[in-house]
PDB file of C-alpha atoms in Angstrom:
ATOM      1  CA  UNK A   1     -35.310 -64.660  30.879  1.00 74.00           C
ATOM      2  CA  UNK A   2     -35.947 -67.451  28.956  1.00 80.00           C
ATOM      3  CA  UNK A   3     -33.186 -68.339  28.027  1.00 88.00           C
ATOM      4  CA  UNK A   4     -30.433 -67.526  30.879  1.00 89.00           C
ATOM      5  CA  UNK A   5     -30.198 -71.129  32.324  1.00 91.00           C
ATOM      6  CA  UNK A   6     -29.159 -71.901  28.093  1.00 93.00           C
ATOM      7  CA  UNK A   7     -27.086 -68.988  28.118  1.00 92.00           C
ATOM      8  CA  UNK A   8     -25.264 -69.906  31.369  1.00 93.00           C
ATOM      9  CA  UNK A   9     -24.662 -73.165  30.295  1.00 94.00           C
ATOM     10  CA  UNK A  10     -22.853 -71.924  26.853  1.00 95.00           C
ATOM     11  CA  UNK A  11     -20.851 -69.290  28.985  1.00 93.00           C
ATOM     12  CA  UNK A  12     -19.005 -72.721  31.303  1.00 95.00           C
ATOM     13  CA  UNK A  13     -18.890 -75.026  28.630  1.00 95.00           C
ATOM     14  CA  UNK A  14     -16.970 -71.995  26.055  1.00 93.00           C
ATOM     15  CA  UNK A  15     -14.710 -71.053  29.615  1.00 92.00           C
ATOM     16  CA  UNK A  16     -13.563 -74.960  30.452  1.00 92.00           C
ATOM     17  CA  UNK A  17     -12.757 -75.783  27.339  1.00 91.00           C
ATOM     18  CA  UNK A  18     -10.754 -72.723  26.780  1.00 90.00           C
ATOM     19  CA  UNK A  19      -9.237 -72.551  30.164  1.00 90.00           C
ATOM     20  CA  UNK A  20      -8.038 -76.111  29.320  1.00 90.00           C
ATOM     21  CA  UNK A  21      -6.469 -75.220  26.511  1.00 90.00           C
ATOM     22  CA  UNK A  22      -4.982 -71.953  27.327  1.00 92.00           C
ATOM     23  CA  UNK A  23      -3.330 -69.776  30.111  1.00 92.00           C
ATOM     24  CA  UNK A  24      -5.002 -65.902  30.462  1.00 92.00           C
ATOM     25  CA  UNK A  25      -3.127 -63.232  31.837  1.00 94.00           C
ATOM     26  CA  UNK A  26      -3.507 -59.732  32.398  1.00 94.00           C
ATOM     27  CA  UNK A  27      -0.102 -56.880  31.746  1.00 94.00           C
ATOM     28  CA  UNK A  28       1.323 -56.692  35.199  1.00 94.00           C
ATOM     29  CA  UNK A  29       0.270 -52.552  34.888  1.00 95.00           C
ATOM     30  CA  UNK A  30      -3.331 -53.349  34.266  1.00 94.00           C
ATOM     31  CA  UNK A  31      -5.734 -51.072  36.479  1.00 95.00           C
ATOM     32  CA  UNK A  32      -9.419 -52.420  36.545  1.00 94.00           C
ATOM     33  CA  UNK A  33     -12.272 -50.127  36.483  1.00 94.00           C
ATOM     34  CA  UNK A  34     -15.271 -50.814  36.962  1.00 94.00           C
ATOM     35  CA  UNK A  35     -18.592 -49.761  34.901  1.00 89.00           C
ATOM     36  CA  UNK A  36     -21.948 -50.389  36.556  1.00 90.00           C
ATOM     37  CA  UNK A  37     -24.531 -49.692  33.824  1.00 84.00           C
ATOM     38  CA  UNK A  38     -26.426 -51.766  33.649  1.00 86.00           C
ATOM     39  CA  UNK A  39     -24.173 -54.546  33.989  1.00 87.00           C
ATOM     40  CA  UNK A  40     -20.750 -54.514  35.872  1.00 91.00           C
ATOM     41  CA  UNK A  41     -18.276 -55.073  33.407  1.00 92.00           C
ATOM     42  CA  UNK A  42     -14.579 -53.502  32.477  1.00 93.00           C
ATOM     43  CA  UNK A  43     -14.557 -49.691  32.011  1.00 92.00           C
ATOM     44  CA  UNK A  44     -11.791 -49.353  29.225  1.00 91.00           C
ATOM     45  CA  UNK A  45     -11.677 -53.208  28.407  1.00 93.00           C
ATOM     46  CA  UNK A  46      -9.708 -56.010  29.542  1.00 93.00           C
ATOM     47  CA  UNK A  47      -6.506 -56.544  27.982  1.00 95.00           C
ATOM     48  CA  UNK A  48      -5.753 -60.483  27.909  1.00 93.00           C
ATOM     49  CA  UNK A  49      -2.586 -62.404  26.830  1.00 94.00           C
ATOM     50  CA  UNK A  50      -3.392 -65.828  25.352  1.00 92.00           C
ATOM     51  CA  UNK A  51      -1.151 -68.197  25.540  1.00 92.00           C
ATOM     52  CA  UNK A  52      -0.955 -72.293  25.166  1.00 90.00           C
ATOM     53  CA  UNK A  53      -0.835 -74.319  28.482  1.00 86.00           C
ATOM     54  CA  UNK A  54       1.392 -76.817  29.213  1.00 81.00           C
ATOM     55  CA  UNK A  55       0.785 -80.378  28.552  1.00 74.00           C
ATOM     56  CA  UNK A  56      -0.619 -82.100  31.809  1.00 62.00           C
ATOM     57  CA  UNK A  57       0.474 -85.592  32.270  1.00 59.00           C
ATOM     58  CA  UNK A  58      -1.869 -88.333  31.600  1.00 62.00           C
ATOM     59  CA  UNK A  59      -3.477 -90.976  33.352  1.00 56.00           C
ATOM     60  CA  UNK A  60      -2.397 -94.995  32.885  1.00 61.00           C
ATOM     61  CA  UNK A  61      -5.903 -96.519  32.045  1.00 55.00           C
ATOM     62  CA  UNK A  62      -4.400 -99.411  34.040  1.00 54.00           C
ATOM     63  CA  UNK A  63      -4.352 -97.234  37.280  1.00 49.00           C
ATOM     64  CA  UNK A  64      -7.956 -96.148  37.088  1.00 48.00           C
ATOM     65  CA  UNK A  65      -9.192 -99.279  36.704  1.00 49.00           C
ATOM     66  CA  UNK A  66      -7.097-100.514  39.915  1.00 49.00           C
ATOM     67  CA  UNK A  67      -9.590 -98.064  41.521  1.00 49.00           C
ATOM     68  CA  UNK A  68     -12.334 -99.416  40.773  1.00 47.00           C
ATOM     69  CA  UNK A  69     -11.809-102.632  42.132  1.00 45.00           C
TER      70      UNK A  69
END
């Protein structure tokens, strides 16, 4: 295809930038299934939770740039 390597591309840049943002999680009952045609994907869905992620501490500037030297 044409455009899969594009398509791939879109897919990890969308997931990082969500993943960075948010925490996924699944209800602690969830069962998967799995449908094979013609794709593998969820057979009744996938329920997800969406929720914000904690802040993660950030760097000093000044201690990066002690790295460098």
């Amino acid at each position: 295809c044409i455009g899969m390597r594009f398509g791939q591309l879109e897919v990890r840049a969308i997931a990082s930038r969500i993943l960075a943002r948010c925490t996924l999680s699944v209800p602690d009952d969830f069962r998967l299934e799995i449908h094979q045609m013609p794709t593998i994907s969820p057979m009744h869905g996938l329920p997800v939770t969406v929720g914000p992620r904690a802040k993660a501490p950030t760097l000093r500037v000044a201690a990066l740039s002690e790295c460098s030297r």
